[in-house]
GROMACS .gro file of C-alpha atoms in nm:
model
  515
    1MET     CA    1  -2.131  -2.391   2.978
    2THR     CA    2  -1.918  -2.662   2.818
    3THR     CA    3  -1.974  -2.821   2.481
    4SER     CA    4  -2.013  -3.194   2.453
    5PRO     CA    5  -1.716  -3.364   2.283
    6ALA     CA    6  -1.961  -3.530   2.048
    7GLU     CA    7  -2.104  -3.197   1.936
    8PRO     CA    8  -1.926  -3.071   1.620
    9SER     CA    9  -1.762  -2.731   1.644
   10ALA     CA   10  -1.892  -2.432   1.448
   11ALA     CA   11  -1.583  -2.439   1.226
   12ILE     CA   12  -1.643  -2.803   1.130
   13ARG     CA   13  -2.011  -2.738   1.067
   14SER     CA   14  -1.923  -2.439   0.850
   15ARG     CA   15  -1.711  -2.659   0.624
   16ALA     CA   16  -1.965  -2.939   0.604
   17PRO     CA   17  -2.118  -2.839   0.263
   18GLU     CA   18  -1.776  -2.818   0.100
   19ALA     CA   19  -1.672  -3.151   0.251
   20ALA     CA   20  -1.993  -3.318   0.133
   21PHE     CA   21  -1.947  -3.164  -0.213
   22ALA     CA   22  -1.589  -3.295  -0.234
   23ALA     CA   23  -1.704  -3.643  -0.127
   24ALA     CA   24  -1.976  -3.639  -0.393
   25ILE     CA   25  -1.719  -3.539  -0.659
   26ALA     CA   26  -1.487  -3.821  -0.555
   27GLY     CA   27  -1.777  -4.066  -0.578
   28TYR     CA   28  -1.878  -3.925  -0.915
   29LEU     CA   29  -1.526  -3.963  -1.063
   30ALA     CA   30  -1.502  -4.318  -0.928
   31LEU     CA   31  -1.841  -4.403  -1.083
   32TYR     CA   32  -1.735  -4.244  -1.412
   33CYS     CA   33  -1.417  -4.449  -1.428
   34PHE     CA   34  -1.604  -4.764  -1.330
   35SER     CA   35  -1.869  -4.708  -1.599
   36LEU     CA   36  -1.604  -4.686  -1.870
   37GLU     CA   37  -1.541  -5.058  -1.826
   38PHE     CA   38  -1.890  -5.138  -1.956
   39GLU     CA   39  -1.957  -5.054  -2.319
   40VAL     CA   40  -2.330  -5.062  -2.260
   41ALA     CA   41  -2.293  -4.774  -2.014
   42LEU     CA   42  -2.103  -4.545  -2.253
   43PRO     CA   43  -2.414  -4.369  -2.387
   44LEU     CA   44  -2.523  -4.294  -2.030
   45VAL     CA   45  -2.174  -4.172  -1.946
   46THR     CA   46  -2.149  -3.950  -2.254
   47GLY     CA   47  -2.507  -3.819  -2.243
   48VAL     CA   48  -2.561  -3.771  -1.869
   49LEU     CA   49  -2.264  -3.824  -1.640
   50PHE     CA   50  -2.029  -3.604  -1.842
   51HIS     CA   51  -2.260  -3.303  -1.805
   52LEU     CA   52  -2.329  -3.332  -1.434
   53PRO     CA   53  -2.048  -3.089  -1.330
   54MET     CA   54  -2.195  -2.818  -1.551
   55ILE     CA   55  -2.548  -2.887  -1.429
   56ALA     CA   56  -2.425  -2.851  -1.069
   57THR     CA   57  -2.258  -2.524  -1.164
   58TYR     CA   58  -2.579  -2.391  -1.322
   59LEU     CA   59  -2.760  -2.459  -0.994
   60LEU     CA   60  -2.496  -2.270  -0.794
   61VAL     CA   61  -2.464  -1.967  -1.025
   62PRO     CA   62  -2.772  -1.775  -0.895
   63PHE     CA   63  -2.662  -1.817  -0.533
   64ALA     CA   64  -2.310  -1.694  -0.613
   65LEU     CA   65  -2.434  -1.394  -0.812
   66ARG     CA   66  -2.658  -1.287  -0.523
   67ARG     CA   67  -2.342  -1.244  -0.315
   68THR     CA   68  -2.172  -1.018  -0.569
   69ALA     CA   69  -2.212  -0.672  -0.717
   70GLY     CA   70  -2.052  -0.445  -0.974
   71ARG     CA   71  -1.715  -0.552  -1.112
   72GLU     CA   72  -1.714  -0.880  -0.922
   73ARG     CA   73  -2.058  -0.977  -1.051
   74LEU     CA   74  -1.939  -0.922  -1.409
   75ALA     CA   75  -1.645  -1.151  -1.336
   76TRP     CA   76  -1.865  -1.433  -1.211
   77LEU     CA   77  -2.104  -1.389  -1.502
   78ALA     CA   78  -1.803  -1.433  -1.731
   79PHE     CA   79  -1.704  -1.749  -1.541
   80ALA     CA   80  -2.061  -1.873  -1.586
   81LEU     CA   81  -2.029  -1.804  -1.960
   82LEU     CA   82  -1.707  -2.008  -1.958
   83VAL     CA   83  -1.886  -2.308  -1.810
   84ALA     CA   84  -2.187  -2.268  -2.042
   85SER     CA   85  -1.966  -2.241  -2.353
   86TRP     CA   86  -1.764  -2.548  -2.264
   87ASP     CA   87  -2.082  -2.737  -2.180
   88ALA     CA   88  -2.221  -2.642  -2.523
   89ALA     CA   89  -1.904  -2.782  -2.681
   90GLU     CA   90  -1.945  -3.105  -2.487
   91TRP     CA   91  -2.309  -3.130  -2.601
   92VAL     CA   92  -2.188  -3.102  -2.960
   93PHE     CA   93  -1.971  -3.409  -2.904
   94SER     CA   94  -2.256  -3.588  -2.723
   95LEU     CA   95  -2.497  -3.509  -3.008
   96HIS     CA   96  -2.262  -3.652  -3.268
   97TYR     CA   97  -2.193  -3.963  -3.061
   98LEU     CA   98  -2.547  -4.038  -2.943
   99VAL     CA   99  -2.760  -3.912  -3.235
  100LEU     CA  100  -2.550  -3.882  -3.549
  101GLY     CA  101  -2.328  -4.178  -3.474
  102ASP     CA  102  -2.005  -4.006  -3.580
  103ASP     CA  103  -1.734  -3.777  -3.448
  104ALA     CA  104  -1.760  -3.399  -3.451
  105ALA     CA  105  -1.551  -3.216  -3.708
  106PHE     CA  106  -1.216  -3.077  -3.597
  107PRO     CA  107  -1.184  -2.787  -3.600
  108GLY     CA  108  -1.558  -2.727  -3.575
  109ILE     CA  109  -1.837  -2.564  -3.381
  110ALA     CA  110  -1.732  -2.737  -3.061
  111ASP     CA  111  -1.391  -2.569  -3.080
  112ALA     CA  112  -1.563  -2.233  -3.134
  113PHE     CA  113  -1.754  -2.286  -2.809
  114TYR     CA  114  -1.433  -2.385  -2.629
  115TYR     CA  115  -1.255  -2.072  -2.749
  116ILE     CA  116  -1.552  -1.854  -2.651
  117GLY     CA  117  -1.515  -1.999  -2.302
  118TYR     CA  118  -1.144  -1.915  -2.298
  119GLY     CA  119  -1.225  -1.561  -2.407
  120ALA     CA  120  -1.478  -1.528  -2.123
  121CYS     CA  121  -1.213  -1.651  -1.880
  122PHE     CA  122  -0.963  -1.393  -2.007
  123VAL     CA  123  -1.224  -1.129  -1.923
  124ALA     CA  124  -1.320  -1.280  -1.587
  125ILE     CA  125  -0.975  -1.320  -1.433
  126PRO     CA  126  -0.873  -0.951  -1.444
  127LEU     CA  127  -1.216  -0.849  -1.317
  128ALA     CA  128  -1.208  -1.098  -1.031
  129PHE     CA  129  -0.846  -1.114  -0.921
  130TRP     CA  130  -0.671  -0.799  -1.038
  131ARG     CA  131  -0.671  -0.458  -0.879
  132ARG     CA  132  -0.768  -0.168  -1.104
  133ASN     CA  133  -0.502   0.020  -1.300
  134SER     CA  134  -0.218  -0.189  -1.160
  135ALA     CA  135   0.110  -0.160  -1.351
  136ARG     CA  136   0.220  -0.478  -1.177
  137GLU     CA  137  -0.066  -0.673  -1.331
  138ARG     CA  138  -0.008  -0.526  -1.677
  139ALA     CA  139   0.343  -0.661  -1.644
  140ILE     CA  140   0.198  -0.998  -1.544
  141ALA     CA  141  -0.011  -1.003  -1.863
  142ILE     CA  142   0.296  -0.933  -2.078
  143ASP     CA  143   0.500  -1.194  -1.892
  144SER     CA  144   0.228  -1.450  -1.953
  145ALA     CA  145   0.220  -1.357  -2.322
  146ILE     CA  146   0.599  -1.401  -2.345
  147VAL     CA  147   0.580  -1.745  -2.185
  148ALA     CA  148   0.290  -1.842  -2.414
  149VAL     CA  149   0.477  -1.730  -2.728
  150VAL     CA  150   0.794  -1.914  -2.626
  151LEU     CA  151   0.611  -2.233  -2.536
  152GLY     CA  152   0.386  -2.207  -2.840
  153ALA     CA  153   0.675  -2.169  -3.083
  154SER     CA  154   0.870  -2.447  -2.912
  155ALA     CA  155   0.572  -2.683  -2.897
  156TRP     CA  156   0.486  -2.615  -3.262
  157GLN     CA  157   0.840  -2.690  -3.374
  158PHE     CA  158   0.922  -2.985  -3.151
  159VAL     CA  159   0.581  -3.143  -3.074
  160ILE     CA  160   0.313  -3.056  -3.329
  161ILE     CA  161   0.519  -3.079  -3.652
  162PRO     CA  162   0.690  -3.413  -3.568
  163ASN     CA  163   0.387  -3.586  -3.412
  164VAL     CA  164   0.063  -3.450  -3.559
  165GLU     CA  165  -0.007  -3.574  -3.909
  166ASP     CA  166  -0.297  -3.587  -4.153
  167THR     CA  167  -0.438  -3.250  -4.052
  168THR     CA  168  -0.424  -2.889  -4.163
  169GLU     CA  169  -0.205  -2.619  -4.016
  170PHE     CA  170  -0.517  -2.440  -3.890
  171ALA     CA  171  -0.621  -2.753  -3.701
  172GLU     CA  172  -0.273  -2.777  -3.552
  173VAL     CA  173  -0.295  -2.415  -3.436
  174VAL     CA  174  -0.636  -2.479  -3.279
  175LEU     CA  175  -0.504  -2.793  -3.110
  176LEU     CA  176  -0.198  -2.612  -2.970
  177GLY     CA  177  -0.410  -2.317  -2.854
  178TYR     CA  178  -0.585  -2.518  -2.584
  179PRO     CA  179  -0.289  -2.589  -2.354
  180LEU     CA  180  -0.130  -2.253  -2.427
  181MET     CA  181  -0.438  -2.053  -2.330
  182GLY     CA  182  -0.485  -2.265  -2.021
  183LEU     CA  183  -0.124  -2.207  -1.923
  184VAL     CA  184  -0.158  -1.830  -1.966
  185LEU     CA  185  -0.483  -1.821  -1.766
  186THR     CA  186  -0.334  -2.022  -1.482
  187SER     CA  187  -0.025  -1.802  -1.471
  188LEU     CA  188  -0.242  -1.488  -1.464
  189ILE     CA  189  -0.420  -1.610  -1.151
  190VAL     CA  190  -0.112  -1.745  -0.977
  191ALA     CA  191   0.098  -1.437  -1.055
  192ALA     CA  192  -0.174  -1.208  -0.919
  193PHE     CA  193  -0.118  -1.370  -0.579
  194ALA     CA  194   0.257  -1.425  -0.611
  195GLY     CA  195   0.422  -1.442  -0.270
  196GLN     CA  196   0.083  -1.426  -0.096
  197PHE     CA  197  -0.069  -1.766  -0.165
  198ARG     CA  198  -0.185  -1.800   0.195
  199ARG     CA  199  -0.415  -1.505   0.131
  200MET     CA  200  -0.546  -1.650  -0.194
  201PRO     CA  201  -0.929  -1.680  -0.167
  202PRO     CA  202  -1.074  -2.033  -0.191
  203ALA     CA  203  -1.272  -1.937  -0.502
  204ALA     CA  204  -0.952  -1.821  -0.675
  205ILE     CA  205  -0.780  -2.147  -0.578
  206ALA     CA  206  -1.070  -2.345  -0.724
  207ILE     CA  207  -1.065  -2.147  -1.051
  208ALA     CA  208  -0.688  -2.187  -1.081
  209ALA     CA  209  -0.716  -2.560  -1.008
  210GLY     CA  210  -0.991  -2.599  -1.268
  211ILE     CA  211  -0.790  -2.427  -1.540
  212ALA     CA  212  -0.479  -2.622  -1.439
  213CYS     CA  213  -0.666  -2.956  -1.467
  214THR     CA  214  -0.798  -2.874  -1.812
  215THR     CA  215  -0.457  -2.741  -1.920
  216VAL     CA  216  -0.274  -3.059  -1.815
  217THR     CA  217  -0.536  -3.270  -1.990
  218ASP     CA  218  -0.523  -3.056  -2.304
  219SER     CA  219  -0.144  -3.085  -2.304
  220TRP     CA  220  -0.163  -3.462  -2.279
  221ASN     CA  221  -0.424  -3.471  -2.553
  222THR     CA  222  -0.201  -3.256  -2.775
  223LEU     CA  223   0.104  -3.473  -2.717
  224MET     CA  224  -0.089  -3.795  -2.779
  225TYR     CA  225  -0.310  -3.659  -3.056
  226THR     CA  226  -0.451  -3.929  -3.283
  227GLY     CA  227  -0.772  -3.756  -3.380
  228LEU     CA  228  -1.066  -3.645  -3.167
  229THR     CA  229  -1.352  -3.872  -3.067
  230ALA     CA  230  -1.669  -3.819  -2.867
  231GLU     CA  231  -1.643  -4.160  -2.703
  232ALA     CA  232  -1.582  -4.139  -2.328
  233SER     CA  233  -1.236  -4.234  -2.202
  234PHE     CA  234  -1.016  -4.209  -1.895
  235VAL     CA  235  -0.859  -3.891  -2.034
  236ASP     CA  236  -1.195  -3.723  -1.969
  237VAL     CA  237  -1.129  -3.747  -1.594
  238GLY     CA  238  -0.888  -3.452  -1.620
  239TRP     CA  239  -1.145  -3.231  -1.793
  240LEU     CA  240  -1.418  -3.341  -1.552
  241ALA     CA  241  -1.199  -3.261  -1.253
  242GLY     CA  242  -1.151  -2.915  -1.396
  243TYR     CA  243  -1.525  -2.868  -1.447
  244TRP     CA  244  -1.593  -2.975  -1.089
  245CYS     CA  245  -1.336  -2.722  -0.968
  246PHE     CA  246  -1.537  -2.450  -1.141
  247ALA     CA  247  -1.849  -2.573  -0.961
  248PHE     CA  248  -1.652  -2.565  -0.636
  249ALA     CA  249  -1.556  -2.202  -0.706
  250PHE     CA  250  -1.923  -2.105  -0.738
  251LEU     CA  251  -2.000  -2.296  -0.418
  252PHE     CA  252  -1.727  -2.109  -0.232
  253ARG     CA  253  -1.859  -1.774  -0.355
  254ALA     CA  254  -2.217  -1.866  -0.272
  255ARG     CA  255  -2.108  -1.953   0.082
  256GLN     CA  256  -1.920  -1.629   0.148
  257PRO     CA  257  -2.086  -1.314   0.286
  258ALA     CA  258  -2.189  -1.052   0.032
  259ASP     CA  259  -1.958  -0.792   0.188
  260GLU     CA  260  -1.654  -1.022   0.166
  261PRO     CA  261  -1.526  -1.026  -0.194
  262ALA     CA  262  -1.396  -1.366  -0.294
  263GLY     CA  263  -1.165  -1.254  -0.565
  264ALA     CA  264  -1.002  -0.922  -0.491
  265ALA     CA  265  -0.631  -0.980  -0.469
  266PRO     CA  266  -0.460  -0.834  -0.160
  267PRO     CA  267  -0.214  -0.545  -0.206
  268LEU     CA  268   0.104  -0.678  -0.354
  269ARG     CA  269   0.430  -0.666  -0.169
  270SER     CA  270   0.688  -0.412  -0.273
  271ARG     CA  271   0.925  -0.688  -0.385
  272GLU     CA  272   0.802  -0.954  -0.624
  273PRO     CA  273   0.955  -1.305  -0.605
  274ILE     CA  274   1.278  -1.322  -0.806
  275LEU     CA  275   1.179  -1.645  -0.982
  276LEU     CA  276   0.852  -1.492  -1.098
  277ALA     CA  277   1.022  -1.177  -1.227
  278ALA     CA  278   1.285  -1.382  -1.412
  279ALA     CA  279   1.044  -1.638  -1.562
  280PRO     CA  280   0.974  -1.465  -1.898
  281TYR     CA  281   1.344  -1.394  -1.956
  282ALA     CA  282   1.442  -1.748  -1.860
  283ALA     CA  283   1.180  -1.884  -2.099
  284PHE     CA  284   1.302  -1.662  -2.383
  285LEU     CA  285   1.670  -1.758  -2.362
  286PRO     CA  286   1.637  -2.124  -2.478
  287LEU     CA  287   1.417  -2.021  -2.772
  288ALA     CA  288   1.664  -1.750  -2.870
  289ALA     CA  289   1.950  -1.999  -2.838
  290PHE     CA  290   1.775  -2.250  -3.070
  291THR     CA  291   1.703  -1.974  -3.320
  292VAL     CA  292   2.062  -1.852  -3.323
  293ALA     CA  293   2.196  -2.208  -3.349
  294ASP     CA  294   1.969  -2.279  -3.647
  295ALA     CA  295   2.069  -1.952  -3.812
  296LEU     CA  296   2.438  -2.033  -3.770
  297GLY     CA  297   2.373  -2.379  -3.911
  298GLY     CA  298   2.237  -2.247  -4.237
  299GLY     CA  299   1.888  -2.112  -4.175
  300ALA     CA  300   1.653  -2.053  -3.884
  301GLU     CA  301   1.321  -2.229  -3.866
  302PRO     CA  302   1.046  -1.972  -3.939
  303THR     CA  303   0.845  -2.073  -3.633
  304LEU     CA  304   1.137  -2.033  -3.395
  305ALA     CA  305   1.248  -1.709  -3.558
  306ALA     CA  306   0.897  -1.562  -3.539
  307GLY     CA  307   0.860  -1.673  -3.178
  308SER     CA  308   1.196  -1.519  -3.086
  309LEU     CA  309   1.108  -1.193  -3.260
  310VAL     CA  310   0.766  -1.162  -3.096
  311SER     CA  311   0.911  -1.254  -2.755
  312ALA     CA  312   1.186  -0.996  -2.794
  313VAL     CA  313   0.931  -0.728  -2.883
  314LEU     CA  314   0.719  -0.822  -2.582
  315ILE     CA  315   1.025  -0.808  -2.356
  316MET     CA  316   1.106  -0.459  -2.484
  317VAL     CA  317   0.745  -0.354  -2.418
  318ARG     CA  318   0.777  -0.504  -2.070
  319GLN     CA  319   1.096  -0.307  -2.008
  320TRP     CA  320   0.935   0.011  -2.140
  321LEU     CA  321   0.642  -0.034  -1.902
  322THR     CA  322   0.884  -0.106  -1.618
  323LEU     CA  323   1.080   0.211  -1.693
  324GLY     CA  324   0.757   0.409  -1.705
  325GLU     CA  325   0.647   0.262  -1.373
  326ASN     CA  326   0.988   0.333  -1.220
  327HIS     CA  327   0.966   0.690  -1.346
  328ARG     CA  328   0.620   0.725  -1.196
  329LEU     CA  329   0.742   0.580  -0.867
  330TYR     CA  330   1.041   0.816  -0.873
  331ARG     CA  331   0.812   1.116  -0.923
  332SER     CA  332   0.588   0.986  -0.648
  333LEU     CA  333   0.890   0.942  -0.422
  334GLU     CA  334   1.009   1.294  -0.498
  335ALA     CA  335   0.666   1.433  -0.419
  336ARG     CA  336   0.658   1.229  -0.100
  337ASN     CA  337   1.004   1.352  -0.003
  338GLU     CA  338   0.893   1.710  -0.064
  339GLU     CA  339   0.588   1.647   0.155
  340LEU     CA  340   0.812   1.505   0.425
  341ALA     CA  341   1.049   1.801   0.393
  342GLU     CA  342   0.757   2.042   0.421
  343HIS     CA  343   0.632   1.845   0.718
  344ALA     CA  344   0.979   1.865   0.876
  345ARG     CA  345   0.987   2.241   0.817
  346SER     CA  346   0.645   2.271   0.977
  347LEU     CA  347   0.765   2.066   1.274
  348ASP     CA  348   1.075   2.285   1.304
  349ALA     CA  349   0.857   2.594   1.300
  350LEU     CA  350   0.624   2.445   1.560
  351ARG     CA  351   0.922   2.338   1.768
  352ALA     CA  352   1.066   2.691   1.747
  353GLU     CA  353   0.729   2.835   1.847
  354ALA     CA  354   0.710   2.591   2.137
  355VAL     CA  355   1.061   2.685   2.251
  356GLN     CA  356   0.975   3.053   2.216
  357ALA     CA  357   0.658   3.005   2.417
  358ALA     CA  358   0.841   2.805   2.684
  359THR     CA  359   1.138   3.041   2.723
  360HIS     CA  360   0.995   3.387   2.652
  361ASP     CA  361   0.735   3.589   2.835
  362GLY     CA  362   0.419   3.611   2.631
  363LEU     CA  363   0.352   3.976   2.716
  364THR     CA  364   0.694   4.140   2.690
  365GLY     CA  365   0.891   3.900   2.468
  366VAL     CA  366   1.187   3.882   2.707
  367LEU     CA  367   1.303   3.562   2.879
  368THR     CA  368   1.090   3.399   3.143
  369ARG     CA  369   1.221   3.367   3.498
  370ARG     CA  370   1.323   3.005   3.447
  371ALA     CA  371   1.491   3.071   3.111
  372TRP     CA  372   1.672   3.376   3.259
  373PHE     CA  373   1.817   3.170   3.542
  374GLU     CA  374   1.913   2.890   3.300
  375ALA     CA  375   2.098   3.147   3.090
  376ALA     CA  376   2.277   3.272   3.404
  377TYR     CA  377   2.385   2.920   3.499
  378ALA     CA  378   2.494   2.843   3.142
  379ALA     CA  379   2.709   3.158   3.101
  380PRO     CA  380   2.790   3.324   3.437
  381PRO     CA  381   2.758   3.704   3.395
  382ALA     CA  382   3.001   3.979   3.502
  383ALA     CA  383   2.717   4.158   3.682
  384VAL     CA  384   2.353   4.107   3.770
  385ALA     CA  385   2.096   4.387   3.786
  386LEU     CA  386   1.736   4.374   3.908
  387LEU     CA  387   1.496   4.643   3.786
  388ASP     CA  388   1.156   4.724   3.932
  389ILE     CA  389   0.896   4.967   3.797
  390ASP     CA  390   0.817   5.226   4.062
  391HIS     CA  391   0.456   5.251   4.183
  392PHE     CA  392   0.337   4.998   3.923
  393LYS     CA  393   0.030   4.904   4.128
  394ARG     CA  394  -0.076   5.269   4.118
  395ILE     CA  395  -0.052   5.262   3.739
  396ASN     CA  396  -0.278   4.956   3.720
  397ASP     CA  397  -0.527   5.102   3.964
  398THR     CA  398  -0.537   5.441   3.792
  399PHE     CA  399  -0.517   5.357   3.422
  400GLY     CA  400  -0.629   4.993   3.423
  401HIS     CA  401  -0.455   4.666   3.351
  402PRO     CA  402  -0.433   4.717   2.971
  403ALA     CA  403  -0.231   5.032   3.039
  404GLY     CA  404  -0.019   4.839   3.287
  405ASP     CA  405   0.051   4.573   3.022
  406ASP     CA  406   0.151   4.846   2.778
  407VAL     CA  407   0.394   4.988   3.037
  408LEU     CA  408   0.550   4.645   3.089
  409ARG     CA  409   0.600   4.600   2.715
  410GLN     CA  410   0.760   4.943   2.670
  411VAL     CA  411   0.986   4.903   2.975
  412ALA     CA  412   1.107   4.565   2.844
  413GLY     CA  413   1.172   4.718   2.502
  414ARG     CA  414   1.378   5.007   2.643
  415MET     CA  415   1.577   4.767   2.859
  416ALA     CA  416   1.662   4.548   2.560
  417MET     CA  417   1.786   4.857   2.369
  418LEU     CA  418   1.980   5.033   2.648
  419ALA     CA  419   2.116   4.747   2.861
  420GLY     CA  420   2.427   4.714   2.646
  421PRO     CA  421   2.575   4.459   2.406
  422GLY     CA  422   2.532   4.095   2.506
  423ALA     CA  423   2.296   4.176   2.793
  424THR     CA  424   2.020   3.923   2.868
  425VAL     CA  425   1.686   4.060   2.988
  426GLY     CA  426   1.419   3.854   3.162
  427ARG     CA  427   1.090   3.917   3.337
  428LEU     CA  428   1.122   3.760   3.680
  429GLY     CA  429   0.769   3.827   3.798
  430GLY     CA  430   0.512   4.108   3.799
  431GLU     CA  431   0.695   4.434   3.733
  432GLU     CA  432   1.040   4.299   3.822
  433PHE     CA  433   1.301   4.240   3.552
  434GLY     CA  434   1.653   4.096   3.559
  435ILE     CA  435   1.956   4.183   3.347
  436LEU     CA  436   2.263   3.964   3.295
  437LEU     CA  437   2.554   4.190   3.198
  438LEU     CA  438   2.867   4.049   3.033
  439GLU     CA  439   3.087   4.360   3.055
  440ALA     CA  440   3.173   4.460   3.413
  441SER     CA  441   3.335   4.786   3.299
  442SER     CA  442   3.016   4.920   3.143
  443ALA     CA  443   2.758   4.754   3.367
  444GLU     CA  444   2.713   5.042   3.611
  445LEU     CA  445   2.703   5.297   3.328
  446SER     CA  446   2.438   5.097   3.140
  447CYS     CA  447   2.218   5.070   3.449
  448ASP     CA  448   2.258   5.438   3.529
  449ARG     CA  449   2.162   5.519   3.169
  450LEU     CA  450   1.847   5.308   3.209
  451VAL     CA  451   1.740   5.493   3.523
  452GLY     CA  452   1.796   5.830   3.351
  453ALA     CA  453   1.617   5.726   3.032
  454PHE     CA  454   1.297   5.644   3.221
  455ARG     CA  455   1.323   5.946   3.448
  456ASP     CA  456   1.376   6.189   3.160
  457ALA     CA  457   1.148   6.041   2.892
  458PRO     CA  458   0.791   5.951   2.991
  459LEU     CA  459   0.608   5.667   2.815
  460VAL     CA  460   0.338   5.731   2.554
  461LEU     CA  461   0.070   5.465   2.593
  462ALA     CA  462  -0.131   5.313   2.313
  463SER     CA  463  -0.428   5.514   2.436
  464GLY     CA  464  -0.230   5.836   2.372
  465ASP     CA  465  -0.179   5.914   2.740
  466VAL     CA  466   0.166   6.036   2.842
  467LEU     CA  467   0.274   5.860   3.159
  468PRO     CA  468   0.588   5.938   3.361
  469VAL     CA  469   0.743   5.611   3.470
  470THR     CA  470   1.054   5.562   3.681
  471VAL     CA  471   1.251   5.253   3.767
  472SER     CA  472   1.475   5.141   4.052
  473ILE     CA  473   1.776   4.915   3.991
  474GLY     CA  474   1.992   4.705   4.219
  475LEU     CA  475   2.330   4.603   4.076
  476VAL     CA  476   2.585   4.351   4.195
  477PHE     CA  477   2.919   4.261   4.037
  478SER     CA  478   3.017   3.898   4.017
  479SER     CA  479   3.322   3.759   4.191
  480PRO     CA  480   3.508   3.436   4.105
  481ASN     CA  481   3.294   3.128   4.168
  482ALA     CA  482   3.007   3.343   4.298
  483PRO     CA  483   2.680   3.141   4.292
  484ILE     CA  484   2.401   3.288   4.083
  485ASP     CA  485   2.163   3.263   4.378
  486ALA     CA  486   2.400   3.473   4.590
  487LEU     CA  487   2.431   3.733   4.314
  488TYR     CA  488   2.054   3.746   4.282
  489ALA     CA  489   2.011   3.790   4.655
  490ALA     CA  490   2.270   4.071   4.663
  491ALA     CA  491   2.107   4.250   4.368
  492ASP     CA  492   1.768   4.211   4.535
  493SER     CA  493   1.903   4.371   4.852
  494ALA     CA  494   2.047   4.659   4.648
  495LEU     CA  495   1.709   4.702   4.474
  496TYR     CA  496   1.541   4.717   4.816
  497GLU     CA  497   1.788   4.985   4.921
  498ALA     CA  498   1.707   5.187   4.605
  499LYS     CA  499   1.336   5.166   4.685
  500ARG     CA  500   1.393   5.270   5.046
  501ALA     CA  501   1.615   5.559   4.937
  502GLY     CA  502   1.334   5.716   4.735
  503ARG     CA  503   1.317   5.510   4.407
  504ALA     CA  504   1.421   5.623   4.058
  505ARG     CA  505   1.782   5.543   4.127
  506LEU     CA  506   2.058   5.282   4.096
  507VAL     CA  507   2.213   5.119   4.401
  508VAL     CA  508   2.521   4.901   4.372
  509ALA     CA  509   2.560   4.634   4.637
  510PRO     CA  510   2.842   4.749   4.871
  511SER     CA  511   2.975   4.402   4.922
  512ALA     CA  512   2.990   4.351   4.548
  513ARG     CA  513   3.170   4.685   4.499
  514ALA     CA  514   3.420   4.596   4.770
  515ALA     CA  515   3.480   4.259   4.609
   0.00000   0.00000   0.00000
């Protein structure tokens, strides 16, 4: 079944609420700017239009909270407190403008509400966008503090003191705090997703954009400070854009499934971007340079000196944390290496067991037929002997298969002890064994000794029974370039001759002796 071209796709339909919300915001900002041209509309703008972003956020908060739980819900409650605190501050300005007919005091209760909002945001961002117990994010916090101290000291010395007049130092600190806190908050969000911005959740982008808008506007307001007024102006567009971004963040969270967290930052890469890592140190150097230059010129400015000192202390704390994290990673790496080494030892042991199982007979412990022949091909012997237990079937039939297995084990053990140095013993099948002998001069003597050892010393079984057991052996001596298969065939013929001659004896292949 095909879909009509006119029918919107599911993806487009899924983005429809966000698109409609963005269009409404654009229309709102255009209306706000247009209304500023009419003095008669200023009360409406200040009393109603300015608070619409917060009202929209209030409506979205319950829907967003229903999608969250635990740590994330606390984060979004803190973001809601941010919006409510800033809205309360704006209502203070509206009250003074619309009812009291004057401007709110600065610093005053409105600033207290603003700072409460910033405090809520400082709580919300780690809860929403940071992983728990992350050394990387503790470093981010210190880096942000270093940047804030450097910029704060620099802005105080080169912006506030020369340009802001007719106000107290406390008011200047409050005024400077707005852009600085916004800058730190923005950097905390951005740094949490450093190098992974494509995986940054839409809600996190909206929060970062909202703080960035208010920070830029606060910075402009600080630079152009001529006293605060509640009367609406075009500067308000920056703050309003930020407020709408917060509303957008709640909309994004309300639209996401409950089991899909909107804020949890993905695992960070092992290597952080170089520019991000160098940012606090790069910010500190100019401040330190100004401080040193002033000191060499006759006396450092207290603000610059204090900023340099605090930044230096923070950098040392940052380095201490980095060293601690490196030490922890080193210990973790050592433990991991030890685990890998133990794993390698286990694999070696398993490999050795597998080789043992593949090359050695499970009952007697001597080589298997295949491994015995491989050994013969790898190192051609001086002589080959085949040994067969006489009347072995009778043993099994009379004493049972467990007794027969015991006989096989004891025969293999005696062979390994008496066959001579360097001899290789293998079980070739049933009760037949093969011996690869390296010394031609002692080969016949060793085989004769084996026959006599079994003839003269009966076996004592595990059951306690004493069982006379004899063996027959066929022996062949190797000749230059003699194939192993030919040696085996000759030894087998000699073994057959020993059996036919009455068993319990050694027969040397005549052709081999003649050779």
